[in-house]
Amino acid sequence: MNIVVCVKHVPDAQGDRTFTDSDMTVDREGVDGLLSELDEYAVEESLKLAEASGGTVTVVTVGPAAAADAVKKALQMGADKGVHVSDEAIHGSDAPATSLILAAAVKKVTDGAPELVVTGMASTDGTMGVVPAMLAERLGLPQVTFASELSVVDGKITAKRDSDASTETIEATAPALISVTDQINEPRYPSFKGIMAAKKKPVEQWTLADLGLDASQVGLANSWTKVVEVAKRPPRQQGEIITDEGDGGVKLAEFLAAHKFL
Amino acid sequence: MGEVLILVDHVDGKLRKATAELLTIARRLGEPSAVHIGPGAETAQVTLAKYGAGKVYVFDDPAALGHLVAPQAEVLAAVVAKTNPVAVLIPSNSIGKEVAARLAIKTESGVITDAVDVQAGDGGPVATQSAFAGSYTVKSQVTKGAAIIAVKPNSAAISPAPAAGAIERVDVALSDLAKAAPITERKPKAKSGRPELTEASIVVSGGRGTGGDFSPVEGFADTLGAAVGASRAAVDAGWYPHSNQVGQTGKQVSPQLYVACGISGAIQHRAGMQTSKTIIAINKDEEAPIFELVDFGVIGDLFNVLPQATDEVKKRKG
Ligand SMILES: Cc1cc2nc3c(=O)[nH]c(=O)nc-3n(C[C@H](O)[C@H](O)[C@H](O)COP(=O)(O)OP(=O)(O)OC[C@H]3O[C@@H](n4cnc5c(N)ncnc54)[C@H](O)[C@@H]3O)c2cc1C
Ligand SMILES: Nc1ncnc2c1ncn2[C@@H]1O[C@H](COP(=O)(O)O)[C@@H](O)[C@H]1O
């Protein structure tokens, strides 16, 4: 089965993530970026499925020049080829616009007939977790999202999804869109061989025009939402810290009483 | 003033706390109407009316909840087409956010998720979110279509404002595609008898520092009537169910009080609890980053501190 996996390049959460002053978009230049950790699970699951069924894995990313690193990492893990959609006009795109571009890229790379599209559960910068559902809607595919367990046998998909009140079993038949959680597997590290092999793997560079899209459909100016204010939250004032000298529990209870929690 | 739709968060007509919150917020923006998908609308109606729903749109075809996400988006899209609302408020949980996502594409409307506040503003509702693990506050507006906003639990203090709550049935023929991913089994979670994590006003969480023994954490939680949370390290070790995980890939909680026990305070954990009003930590290591966030911290062994605190709280409560 041939699989398309969508991955995002995000600012490192260990760094000082900020917004740019000029247009209040996420600052993707000031902080080192990397393949979103949550998308490693999607790559791993795609590789496993392809290995089991003898298909290929194509990794697709939408993002600025630096996003090529995310594609590279997925190729090093074992994906077969990459697609990097990059265009000045994409800067500042919101989720509906991103899903529009991704949907067009998925269609182009599969000649309009995707078999399985796999994504992460959420990006670690935006953390919206909405692009997969939007992609399913746009591609007209059944949606099997937040899979914490997955099996695909002869195109028959069975997944487990954790909801608040229950654990659900979901079934669907490929073609379908699947998003996976960080419960599903242990992503592999690229091996030395994988790193060497990745250098020879093909990566397509596409612009909006290659996808038949137009600058008026995407980007900050054409997003369906706008940010009106960004404020750095004042760091929390550190409160009182005590060392337990045998009465730590009592002091804790006193704090609770003084703050009316009892 | 135009209509504001809210998607009812319920289990068989039993309302979850978010529903009254959404109605309370909706009243700031226009005339609230509830959209009830699934069984139990007659049970829900009383409370929906009490918190301000003028109308209750009902779609109770079992197929709507028997398939993942897509049918709910189709039903909402039909009600949006009929009512042309100023806003659609949806509970910001994993299902709700995905319903919002599909609705946005169907109706060509902008969508904002994880809102912690929504107020009326010039040019439509203004939603407040917190970004980058709570280190930023961002205000945004929808500029196209109906303002679709997914709102987190605990984002408003509920207040009643009785309205008619008139039931109106919605007639939608669900597409075949919406029924392409059936939910073939639902295994209910074991009930703990404690409040639900995202709704609770107090959450007591345990991490790797519990060494797998959550009894002091649970004991302390129970004296406070609190929910119990866990770090991913504790969940990955199999000590506590994933549904109790707090953090980036677990639940995002925003209670009045959060007590972190034996949790170091990694960025991914903070992402799920940093907006709590008051934060307490108990940790053996004075260098643990969780102490940067706390209003009150105890450097000590949770196996000493928690049982003592539990006894003292019980004594004070009488
Ligand atoms: C993609 C991704 C997603 C993630 N999502 C989440 C998430 O949603 N939620 C989450 O929590 N983590 C998440 N993590 C993991 C996160 O990075 C940390 O590994 C995790 O939060 C650590 O859990 P911990 O604090 O319990 O364990 P540790 O970091 O090991 O901390 C244990 C603490 O307990 C203290 N301790 C030990 N014994 C005692 C004692 N007897 N009394 C008092 N204190 C004691 C220690 O001093 C230490 O500070 C994620 C990671 C990744 C990569
Ligand atoms: N710019 C992008 N390029 C490729 N995939 C993306 C992009 N943005 C989001 N995704 C995919 O959609 C998932 C959810 O993202 P989000 O809805 O932004 O939280 C991610 O885990 C990715 O798999």
XYZ file of C-alpha atoms in Angstrom, chain A residues 48-165:
118
model
C 5.654 -0.062 9.385
C 2.529 -0.209 7.224
C 4.560 0.085 4.021
C 7.015 -2.541 5.185
C 4.165 -4.933 5.903
C 2.417 -4.385 2.587
C 5.334 -3.671 0.288
C 4.362 -0.107 -0.578
C 6.161 3.216 -0.621
C 6.120 6.141 1.790
C 6.058 9.684 0.438
C 6.596 12.477 2.929
C 4.929 15.837 2.265
C 5.592 19.104 4.019
C 4.338 22.652 3.532
C 6.647 25.319 4.873
C 9.560 27.696 4.280
C 13.036 26.673 3.077
C 14.061 25.351 6.493
C 11.174 22.854 6.400
C 13.335 20.772 4.031
C 14.961 19.485 7.236
C 11.716 17.833 8.288
C 11.526 16.008 4.955
C 15.160 15.007 5.290
C 14.641 13.540 8.745
C 11.697 11.465 7.519
C 13.759 10.224 4.555
C 16.545 9.294 6.963
C 14.057 7.318 9.024
C 13.199 5.407 5.864
C 10.597 7.223 3.745
C 11.139 6.733 0.024
C 10.639 10.180 -1.421
C 9.735 13.699 -0.419
C 7.636 16.639 -1.486
C 8.347 20.121 -0.180
C 5.775 22.775 -0.999
C 7.240 26.223 -0.498
C 6.159 29.603 -1.749
C 6.511 33.142 -0.451
C 2.747 33.501 -0.621
C 2.181 30.671 1.888
C 3.622 32.629 4.826
C 1.064 33.093 7.573
C -1.448 30.559 6.240
C -3.952 29.322 8.810
C -5.199 25.753 9.137
C -7.851 25.882 6.370
C -5.289 27.307 3.929
C -2.627 24.805 4.980
C -5.088 21.966 4.482
C -5.942 23.327 1.034
C -2.288 23.212 0.006
C -1.713 19.793 1.579
C -4.797 18.376 -0.130
C -3.578 19.623 -3.508
C -0.101 18.204 -2.869
C -1.483 14.827 -1.804
C -3.627 14.676 -4.934
C -0.751 15.615 -7.198
C 1.682 13.150 -5.728
C -0.861 10.289 -5.934
C -2.308 11.207 -9.335
C -5.576 11.967 -7.607
C -5.869 8.513 -6.031
C -4.378 8.471 -2.519
C -4.477 5.106 -0.740
C -3.559 6.057 2.814
C -2.786 9.533 4.114
C -1.189 9.549 7.564
C -0.649 12.562 9.835
C 0.357 13.353 13.392
C -2.308 14.129 16.022
C -1.334 17.803 16.308
C 1.573 20.048 15.540
C 3.694 20.970 18.534
C 3.624 24.696 17.716
C 0.017 25.405 16.761
C -1.360 22.397 18.674
C -4.723 22.787 17.004
C -5.081 19.212 15.839
C -7.465 20.247 13.079
C -5.507 19.842 9.845
C -6.124 16.054 9.637
C -9.921 16.464 9.846
C -9.771 19.302 7.330
C -7.689 17.178 5.005
C -10.191 14.319 5.242
C -12.987 16.750 4.454
C -11.167 18.234 1.480
C -10.014 14.893 0.065
C -13.403 13.258 0.645
C -11.778 10.438 2.616
C -13.061 8.559 5.661
C -11.440 9.975 8.777
C -9.775 7.671 11.301
C -8.108 10.090 13.680
C -6.260 9.953 17.017
C -5.446 6.291 16.513
C -3.547 4.894 19.493
C -3.562 1.412 17.951
C -3.856 0.607 14.277
C -4.044 -2.344 11.977
C -4.430 -2.277 8.215
C -5.014 -5.621 6.535
C -5.894 -5.756 2.839
C -7.095 -2.184 3.015
C -9.318 -2.879 6.023
C -8.484 -0.392 8.765
C -9.136 -0.983 12.454
C -8.118 1.652 14.987
C -8.526 2.387 18.678
C -9.277 5.904 19.829
C -9.313 7.080 23.422
C -12.196 9.411 24.202
C -13.187 10.893 27.541
C -15.767 8.322 28.501
